[in-house]
Amino acid sequence: MTQNVIHYRQALHQIPELDRDLPKTMAYLRTVLTPLGCTLSSPIPGSLCAFFDFGKPDAIAFRSDADALPIQEKTALPFSSLHPGKMHACGHDAHMAMVLDLAVWLNEQNDLPHNVLLLFQPAEETTGGAKDLCQSGVLEAHGVRCVFGLHLWPALPAGVIASRKRELMSRSCEVSVTITGRSSHIAKAQEGLDALAAGVEFYRRAVALEASLSPNLYRLLKFGRMESGTVRNAVSGKTLLLGSLRAFQDEVFFGLQEGLRTIAKEVEAETGCQVSVDTNDGYPAVWNPDDLYEQVRAQGIAFEELAEPVMISEDFSWYQRHLPALFFFLGCGPSPALHADDFSFDESILAAGSAFWKELAAKF
């Protein structure tokens, strides 16, 4: 089986596709799944679901994302991307390969505690295909009681499966602050409205807002870029602040968003500059439910516990808003970062991920 999962990964790695436009990817998945004893469906564009019926009243689901990234690959691997400007740089090829390996194993089983639904979904990297798949009704149609997902993770030792209760991956959004003042020669500064000074004050108050929250709350509000003015001897007429907001509880996330808008109004009133704050809602946080976590532990299914969550987002969170769902990481060991143009990993870890999925399917 180990060679099978590596073969699947290498084949899929060569045909990366973006967002919901995944014809070659879906065609390859069908070549593996069609000969098996499962029912195939495509509830939303760019998706494929495989249902294995063991005659049970309910089902568990295993999810893989299927889309790639708009990155020019620089790994020089013999199975590098054949699609210029596209690359599986986030491990989705590996995720699909492990679920395909699980499918072949399921086809060999005569009896399992539950029916099994395999989900191959598009648009994890873009618009959140998980939300649309949940809304399609496919989970209800197959009596799914819970969903499991897994992601390659370079920060963990090779082959280690890990997770944690509650906070695992954050909700996040981009924050864009535009401050419009009035430029004037610096010798006549009183005739201008200093957008640079207003930007500095906005930044100072935003940092203080985040720092005012309890240290026990995992959250992040940081600005990585500030642009202002044109020349040294003119009052700045415009400032742009670009940052990121991340949190796990919705009340913290949206509370910080509202706090930034309140700061904008205050700075406007005090400086005369116009201040606008643009954010988006992003994906919800990946929040592993205590009871499902403990149920998996109670079956003797071994995985390590992470001490801290990560401030990265994943649309698996939509399954958790829909049904009980649990997410795991699979360690890559020393490897380039996810989303890097040279991302690669030791393919021997795929056997560990496949074995974990099969143990869950057999015992849970």
GROMACS .gro file of C-alpha atoms in nm:
model
  364
    1MET     CA    1   0.000   0.000   0.000
    2THR     CA    2   0.286   0.238   0.073
    3GLN     CA    3   0.391   0.241  -0.290
    4ASN     CA    4   0.032   0.295  -0.400
    5VAL     CA    5  -0.011   0.609  -0.192
    6ILE     CA    6   0.322   0.749  -0.317
    7HIS     CA    7   0.218   0.674  -0.676
    8TYR     CA    8  -0.112   0.857  -0.626
    9ARG     CA    9   0.066   1.156  -0.475
   10GLN     CA   10   0.320   1.183  -0.755
   11ALA     CA   11   0.056   1.154  -1.025
   12LEU     CA   12  -0.161   1.421  -0.865
   13HIS     CA   13   0.139   1.646  -0.800
   14GLN     CA   14   0.196   1.673  -1.176
   15ILE     CA   15  -0.153   1.804  -1.254
   16PRO     CA   16  -0.221   2.090  -1.008
   17GLU     CA   17  -0.533   2.294  -1.076
   18LEU     CA   18  -0.684   2.598  -0.907
   19ASP     CA   19  -0.997   2.688  -0.715
   20ARG     CA   20  -1.299   2.496  -0.853
   21ASP     CA   21  -1.163   2.427  -1.200
   22LEU     CA   22  -1.020   2.080  -1.139
   23PRO     CA   23  -1.106   1.863  -1.442
   24LYS     CA   24  -0.781   1.664  -1.461
   25THR     CA   25  -0.770   1.616  -1.085
   26MET     CA   26  -1.128   1.489  -1.073
   27ALA     CA   27  -1.067   1.264  -1.374
   28TYR     CA   28  -0.766   1.105  -1.202
   29LEU     CA   29  -0.962   1.048  -0.881
   30ARG     CA   30  -1.235   0.880  -1.083
   31THR     CA   31  -0.987   0.644  -1.250
   32VAL     CA   32  -0.892   0.513  -0.905
   33LEU     CA   33  -1.239   0.517  -0.748
   34THR     CA   34  -1.464   0.398  -1.032
   35PRO     CA   35  -1.351   0.030  -1.019
   36LEU     CA   36  -1.419   0.019  -0.643
   37GLY     CA   37  -1.744  -0.077  -0.471
   38CYS     CA   38  -1.854   0.278  -0.396
   39THR     CA   39  -2.109   0.525  -0.524
   40LEU     CA   40  -1.964   0.843  -0.675
   41SER     CA   41  -2.124   1.185  -0.686
   42SER     CA   42  -2.024   1.546  -0.751
   43PRO     CA   43  -2.244   1.768  -0.531
   44ILE     CA   44  -2.069   2.094  -0.627
   45PRO     CA   45  -1.838   2.187  -0.916
   46GLY     CA   46  -1.485   2.059  -0.866
   47SER     CA   47  -1.582   1.801  -0.606
   48LEU     CA   48  -1.606   1.423  -0.589
   49CYS     CA   49  -1.760   1.212  -0.313
   50ALA     CA   50  -1.726   0.835  -0.274
   51PHE     CA   51  -1.974   0.648  -0.053
   52PHE     CA   52  -1.892   0.302   0.084
   53ASP     CA   53  -2.207   0.132   0.214
   54PHE     CA   54  -2.154  -0.128   0.488
   55GLY     CA   55  -2.526  -0.147   0.568
   56LYS     CA   56  -2.499   0.067   0.881
   57PRO     CA   57  -2.746   0.337   0.989
   58ASP     CA   58  -2.490   0.617   0.987
   59ALA     CA   59  -2.159   0.718   0.832
   60ILE     CA   60  -1.832   0.890   0.911
   61ALA     CA   61  -1.658   1.109   0.655
   62PHE     CA   62  -1.296   1.172   0.562
   63ARG     CA   63  -1.215   1.495   0.381
   64SER     CA   64  -0.936   1.594   0.144
   65ASP     CA   65  -0.890   1.929  -0.025
   66ALA     CA   66  -0.806   1.905  -0.396
   67ASP     CA   67  -0.700   2.248  -0.525
   68ALA     CA   68  -0.347   2.378  -0.574
   69LEU     CA   69  -0.179   2.721  -0.563
   70PRO     CA   70  -0.080   2.975  -0.832
   71ILE     CA   71   0.292   2.917  -0.775
   72GLN     CA   72   0.569   2.830  -1.021
   73GLU     CA   73   0.729   2.513  -0.885
   74LYS     CA   74   1.105   2.512  -0.817
   75THR     CA   75   1.156   2.170  -0.658
   76ALA     CA   76   1.321   2.006  -0.963
   77LEU     CA   77   1.145   1.683  -0.864
   78PRO     CA   78   1.114   1.426  -1.144
   79PHE     CA   79   0.735   1.448  -1.103
   80SER     CA   80   0.715   1.830  -1.088
   81SER     CA   81   0.409   2.021  -1.200
   82LEU     CA   82   0.327   1.996  -1.569
   83HIS     CA   83   0.109   2.306  -1.543
   84PRO     CA   84   0.315   2.629  -1.556
   85GLY     CA   85   0.240   2.867  -1.272
   86LYS     CA   86   0.052   2.605  -1.070
   87MET     CA   87   0.181   2.385  -0.789
   88HIS     CA   88   0.063   2.160  -0.509
   89ALA     CA   89   0.262   2.362  -0.257
   90CYS     CA   90   0.035   2.296   0.041
   91GLY     CA   91   0.020   1.917   0.046
   92HIS     CA   92  -0.326   1.872  -0.104
   93ASP     CA   93  -0.183   1.614  -0.344
   94ALA     CA   94  -0.072   1.415  -0.039
   95HIS     CA   95  -0.410   1.460   0.130
   96MET     CA   96  -0.587   1.320  -0.176
   97ALA     CA   97  -0.340   1.033  -0.205
   98MET     CA   98  -0.398   0.920   0.153
   99VAL     CA   99  -0.776   0.929   0.112
  100LEU     CA  100  -0.746   0.733  -0.216
  101ASP     CA  101  -0.536   0.475  -0.032
  102LEU     CA  102  -0.808   0.461   0.232
  103ALA     CA  103  -1.065   0.403  -0.045
  104VAL     CA  104  -0.876   0.102  -0.179
  105TRP     CA  105  -0.856  -0.040   0.173
  106LEU     CA  106  -1.227   0.022   0.234
  107ASN     CA  107  -1.305  -0.172  -0.081
  108GLU     CA  108  -1.136  -0.477   0.074
  109GLN     CA  109  -1.338  -0.466   0.399
  110ASN     CA  110  -1.646  -0.677   0.460
  111ASP     CA  111  -1.771  -0.494   0.766
  112LEU     CA  112  -1.702  -0.168   0.951
  113PRO     CA  113  -1.876   0.009   1.241
  114HIS     CA  114  -2.011   0.278   1.005
  115ASN     CA  115  -2.060   0.353   0.640
  116VAL     CA  116  -1.788   0.579   0.505
  117LEU     CA  117  -1.808   0.891   0.287
  118LEU     CA  118  -1.492   1.028   0.126
  119LEU     CA  119  -1.497   1.398   0.039
  120PHE     CA  120  -1.268   1.555  -0.221
  121GLN     CA  121  -1.345   1.927  -0.214
  122PRO     CA  122  -1.232   2.227  -0.418
  123ALA     CA  123  -1.140   2.584  -0.329
  124GLU     CA  124  -0.981   2.543   0.014
  125GLU     CA  125  -0.718   2.797  -0.088
  126THR     CA  126  -0.965   3.051  -0.223
  127THR     CA  127  -1.336   3.078  -0.147
  128GLY     CA  128  -1.403   2.792   0.095
  129GLY     CA  129  -1.537   2.493  -0.095
  130ALA     CA  130  -1.607   2.321   0.236
  131LYS     CA  131  -1.895   2.559   0.307
  132ASP     CA  132  -2.060   2.485  -0.025
  133LEU     CA  133  -2.014   2.111   0.014
  134CYS     CA  134  -2.181   2.127   0.356
  135GLN     CA  135  -2.470   2.325   0.211
  136SER     CA  136  -2.514   2.078  -0.076
  137GLY     CA  137  -2.688   1.826   0.152
  138VAL     CA  138  -2.442   1.544   0.075
  139LEU     CA  139  -2.360   1.487   0.442
  140GLU     CA  140  -2.725   1.451   0.540
  141ALA     CA  141  -2.800   1.235   0.236
  142HIS     CA  142  -2.548   0.978   0.358
  143GLY     CA  143  -2.624   1.001   0.729
  144VAL     CA  144  -2.282   1.140   0.821
  145ARG     CA  145  -2.241   1.183   1.198
  146CYS     CA  146  -1.888   1.331   1.202
  147VAL     CA  147  -1.606   1.438   0.971
  148PHE     CA  148  -1.229   1.390   0.998
  149GLY     CA  149  -0.957   1.587   0.821
  150LEU     CA  150  -0.578   1.602   0.818
  151HIS     CA  151  -0.307   1.840   0.695
  152LEU     CA  152   0.066   1.796   0.636
  153TRP     CA  153   0.261   2.001   0.890
  154PRO     CA  154   0.632   2.086   0.856
  155ALA     CA  155   0.664   2.193   1.222
  156LEU     CA  156   0.615   1.836   1.348
  157PRO     CA  157   0.851   1.537   1.337
  158ALA     CA  158   0.810   1.314   1.032
  159GLY     CA  159   0.516   1.078   1.056
  160VAL     CA  160   0.378   1.215   1.384
  161ILE     CA  161   0.000   1.259   1.402
  162ALA     CA  162  -0.104   1.539   1.638
  163SER     CA  163  -0.403   1.745   1.737
  164ARG     CA  164  -0.554   1.928   2.036
  165LYS     CA  165  -0.890   2.004   2.189
  166ARG     CA  166  -1.066   2.329   2.111
  167GLU     CA  167  -0.840   2.589   1.946
  168LEU     CA  168  -0.636   2.441   1.662
  169MET     CA  169  -0.633   2.685   1.367
  170SER     CA  170  -0.743   3.047   1.384
  171ARG     CA  171  -1.001   3.256   1.212
  172SER     CA  172  -0.823   3.528   1.015
  173CYS     CA  173  -0.882   3.828   0.796
  174GLU     CA  174  -0.682   4.094   0.619
  175VAL     CA  175  -0.702   4.444   0.763
  176SER     CA  176  -0.661   4.743   0.531
  177VAL     CA  177  -0.668   5.091   0.681
  178THR     CA  178  -0.680   5.390   0.445
  179ILE     CA  179  -0.625   5.738   0.591
  180THR     CA  180  -0.684   6.035   0.364
  181GLY     CA  181  -0.557   6.375   0.472
  182ARG     CA  182  -0.444   6.683   0.280
  183SER     CA  183  -0.092   6.735   0.160
  184SER     CA  184   0.085   7.066   0.197
  185HIS     CA  185   0.440   7.195   0.190
  186ILE     CA  186   0.596   7.116   0.524
  187ALA     CA  187   0.674   7.486   0.574
  188LYS     CA  188   0.297   7.540   0.572
  189ALA     CA  189   0.206   7.229   0.766
  190GLN     CA  190  -0.088   7.404   0.926
  191GLU     CA  191  -0.261   7.406   0.586
  192GLY     CA  192  -0.248   7.029   0.558
  193LEU     CA  193  -0.406   6.731   0.734
  194ASP     CA  194  -0.124   6.497   0.834
  195ALA     CA  195  -0.219   6.144   0.727
  196LEU     CA  196   0.114   6.008   0.853
  197ALA     CA  197   0.057   6.133   1.207
  198ALA     CA  198  -0.299   5.998   1.195
  199GLY     CA  199  -0.165   5.659   1.078
  200VAL     CA  200   0.086   5.647   1.363
  201GLU     CA  201  -0.191   5.725   1.613
  202PHE     CA  202  -0.420   5.461   1.462
  203TYR     CA  203  -0.142   5.203   1.483
  204ARG     CA  204  -0.062   5.292   1.843
  205ARG     CA  205  -0.424   5.253   1.952
  206ALA     CA  206  -0.475   4.930   1.756
  207VAL     CA  207  -0.175   4.772   1.928
  208ALA     CA  208  -0.308   4.886   2.264
  209LEU     CA  209  -0.651   4.740   2.184
  210GLU     CA  210  -0.507   4.394   2.119
  211ALA     CA  211  -0.284   4.416   2.428
  212SER     CA  212  -0.584   4.498   2.648
  213LEU     CA  213  -0.730   4.150   2.603
  214SER     CA  214  -0.666   3.868   2.849
  215PRO     CA  215  -0.328   3.695   2.801
  216ASN     CA  216  -0.519   3.365   2.815
  217LEU     CA  217  -0.688   3.439   2.483
  218TYR     CA  218  -0.509   3.324   2.170
  219ARG     CA  219  -0.527   3.612   1.921
  220LEU     CA  220  -0.312   3.824   1.694
  221LEU     CA  221  -0.343   4.173   1.546
  222LYS     CA  222  -0.033   4.284   1.358
  223PHE     CA  223   0.047   4.529   1.080
  224GLY     CA  224   0.321   4.438   0.837
  225ARG     CA  225   0.318   4.732   0.599
  226MET     CA  226   0.274   5.108   0.627
  227GLU     CA  227   0.292   5.350   0.332
  228SER     CA  228   0.263   5.726   0.366
  229GLY     CA  229   0.355   6.046   0.188
  230THR     CA  230   0.562   6.123  -0.118
  231VAL     CA  231   0.857   6.343  -0.021
  232ARG     CA  232   1.032   6.453   0.296
  233ASN     CA  233   0.924   6.816   0.279
  234ALA     CA  234   0.550   6.769   0.232
  235VAL     CA  235   0.281   6.674   0.481
  236SER     CA  236   0.153   6.330   0.391
  237GLY     CA  237  -0.187   6.330   0.223
  238LYS     CA  238  -0.243   5.954   0.244
  239THR     CA  239  -0.147   5.659   0.463
  240LEU     CA  240  -0.209   5.291   0.403
  241LEU     CA  241  -0.176   5.034   0.682
  242LEU     CA  242  -0.192   4.664   0.594
  243GLY     CA  243  -0.222   4.395   0.858
  244SER     CA  244  -0.379   4.074   0.974
  245LEU     CA  245  -0.628   3.987   1.248
  246ARG     CA  246  -0.651   3.634   1.387
  247ALA     CA  247  -0.849   3.486   1.674
  248PHE     CA  248  -1.042   3.173   1.775
  249GLN     CA  249  -1.360   3.296   1.943
  250ASP     CA  250  -1.599   3.483   1.713
  251GLU     CA  251  -1.670   3.738   1.986
  252VAL     CA  252  -1.297   3.817   2.009
  253PHE     CA  253  -1.253   3.829   1.632
  254PHE     CA  254  -1.550   4.052   1.559
  255GLY     CA  255  -1.491   4.252   1.876
  256LEU     CA  256  -1.145   4.346   1.752
  257GLN     CA  257  -1.286   4.435   1.411
  258GLU     CA  258  -1.540   4.664   1.575
  259GLY     CA  259  -1.268   4.809   1.798
  260LEU     CA  260  -1.065   4.906   1.492
  261ARG     CA  261  -1.365   5.085   1.346
  262THR     CA  262  -1.416   5.271   1.673
  263ILE     CA  263  -1.050   5.379   1.666
  264ALA     CA  264  -1.100   5.497   1.307
  265LYS     CA  265  -1.387   5.724   1.413
  266GLU     CA  266  -1.185   5.862   1.703
  267VAL     CA  267  -0.880   5.939   1.487
  268GLU     CA  268  -1.104   6.097   1.225
  269ALA     CA  269  -1.261   6.328   1.483
  270GLU     CA  270  -0.927   6.425   1.632
  271THR     CA  271  -0.724   6.478   1.313
  272GLY     CA  272  -0.975   6.577   1.046
  273CYS     CA  273  -0.846   6.298   0.821
  274GLN     CA  274  -1.082   6.042   0.671
  275VAL     CA  275  -1.015   5.692   0.807
  276SER     CA  276  -1.163   5.374   0.658
  277VAL     CA  277  -1.109   5.018   0.784
  278ASP     CA  278  -1.172   4.728   0.545
  279THR     CA  279  -1.181   4.367   0.668
  280ASN     CA  280  -1.334   4.037   0.565
  281ASP     CA  281  -1.478   3.760   0.778
  282GLY     CA  282  -1.244   3.481   0.659
  283TYR     CA  283  -1.299   3.117   0.750
  284PRO     CA  284  -1.417   3.036   1.103
  285ALA     CA  285  -1.160   2.895   1.344
  286VAL     CA  286  -1.085   2.522   1.340
  287TRP     CA  287  -1.212   2.428   1.687
  288ASN     CA  288  -1.194   2.060   1.782
  289PRO     CA  289  -1.490   1.955   2.003
  290ASP     CA  290  -1.396   1.801   2.338
  291ASP     CA  291  -1.640   1.510   2.315
  292LEU     CA  292  -1.537   1.390   1.969
  293TYR     CA  293  -1.170   1.426   2.065
  294GLU     CA  294  -1.226   1.209   2.373
  295GLN     CA  295  -1.431   0.954   2.177
  296VAL     CA  296  -1.140   0.899   1.940
  297ARG     CA  297  -0.898   0.869   2.234
  298ALA     CA  298  -1.130   0.619   2.403
  299GLN     CA  299  -1.099   0.384   2.106
  300GLY     CA  300  -0.725   0.357   2.166
  301ILE     CA  301  -0.640   0.555   1.853
  302ALA     CA  302  -0.303   0.711   1.927
  303PHE     CA  303  -0.196   1.064   1.836
  304GLU     CA  304   0.009   1.330   2.010
  305GLU     CA  305  -0.134   1.639   2.177
  306LEU     CA  306  -0.022   1.982   2.061
  307ALA     CA  307   0.058   2.232   2.335
  308GLU     CA  308  -0.041   2.540   2.134
  309PRO     CA  309  -0.273   2.618   1.843
  310VAL     CA  310  -0.152   2.775   1.517
  311MET     CA  311  -0.248   3.112   1.374
  312ILE     CA  312  -0.321   2.980   1.025
  313SER     CA  313  -0.667   2.930   0.873
  314GLU     CA  314  -0.835   2.629   0.711
  315ASP     CA  315  -1.183   2.593   0.565
  316PHE     CA  316  -1.229   2.257   0.742
  317SER     CA  317  -1.389   2.481   1.004
  318TRP     CA  318  -1.708   2.488   0.795
  319TYR     CA  319  -1.756   2.114   0.857
  320GLN     CA  320  -1.724   2.186   1.229
  321ARG     CA  321  -1.999   2.446   1.203
  322HIS     CA  322  -2.217   2.183   1.035
  323LEU     CA  323  -2.136   1.860   1.224
  324PRO     CA  324  -1.895   1.733   1.490
  325ALA     CA  325  -1.558   1.727   1.313
  326LEU     CA  326  -1.199   1.671   1.416
  327PHE     CA  327  -0.881   1.792   1.245
  328PHE     CA  328  -0.527   1.654   1.273
  329PHE     CA  329  -0.175   1.740   1.157
  330LEU     CA  330   0.069   1.494   0.998
  331GLY     CA  331   0.432   1.589   1.061
  332CYS     CA  332   0.660   1.635   0.759
  333GLY     CA  333   0.983   1.662   0.954
  334PRO     CA  334   1.246   1.905   0.820
  335SER     CA  335   1.098   2.052   0.501
  336PRO     CA  336   1.037   2.385   0.328
  337ALA     CA  337   0.740   2.588   0.442
  338LEU     CA  338   0.389   2.532   0.315
  339HIS     CA  339   0.311   2.758   0.016
  340ALA     CA  340   0.682   2.781  -0.072
  341ASP     CA  341   0.781   2.721  -0.435
  342ASP     CA  342   1.022   2.450  -0.319
  343PHE     CA  343   0.782   2.272  -0.081
  344SER     CA  344   0.851   1.900  -0.068
  345PHE     CA  345   0.861   1.629   0.197
  346ASP     CA  346   0.971   1.275   0.274
  347GLU     CA  347   0.699   1.065   0.112
  348SER     CA  348   0.740   0.788   0.368
  349ILE     CA  349   0.516   0.991   0.601
  350LEU     CA  350   0.219   0.912   0.376
  351ALA     CA  351   0.211   0.558   0.511
  352ALA     CA  352   0.158   0.694   0.861
  353GLY     CA  353  -0.129   0.915   0.748
  354SER     CA  354  -0.295   0.633   0.557
  355ALA     CA  355  -0.259   0.394   0.851
  356PHE     CA  356  -0.416   0.653   1.080
  357TRP     CA  357  -0.719   0.693   0.853
  358LYS     CA  358  -0.765   0.316   0.833
  359GLU     CA  359  -0.743   0.280   1.210
  360LEU     CA  360  -1.008   0.549   1.254
  361ALA     CA  361  -1.236   0.383   0.999
  362ALA     CA  362  -1.193   0.042   1.165
  363LYS     CA  363  -1.224   0.142   1.530
  364PHE     CA  364  -1.433   0.456   1.561
   0.00000   0.00000   0.00000
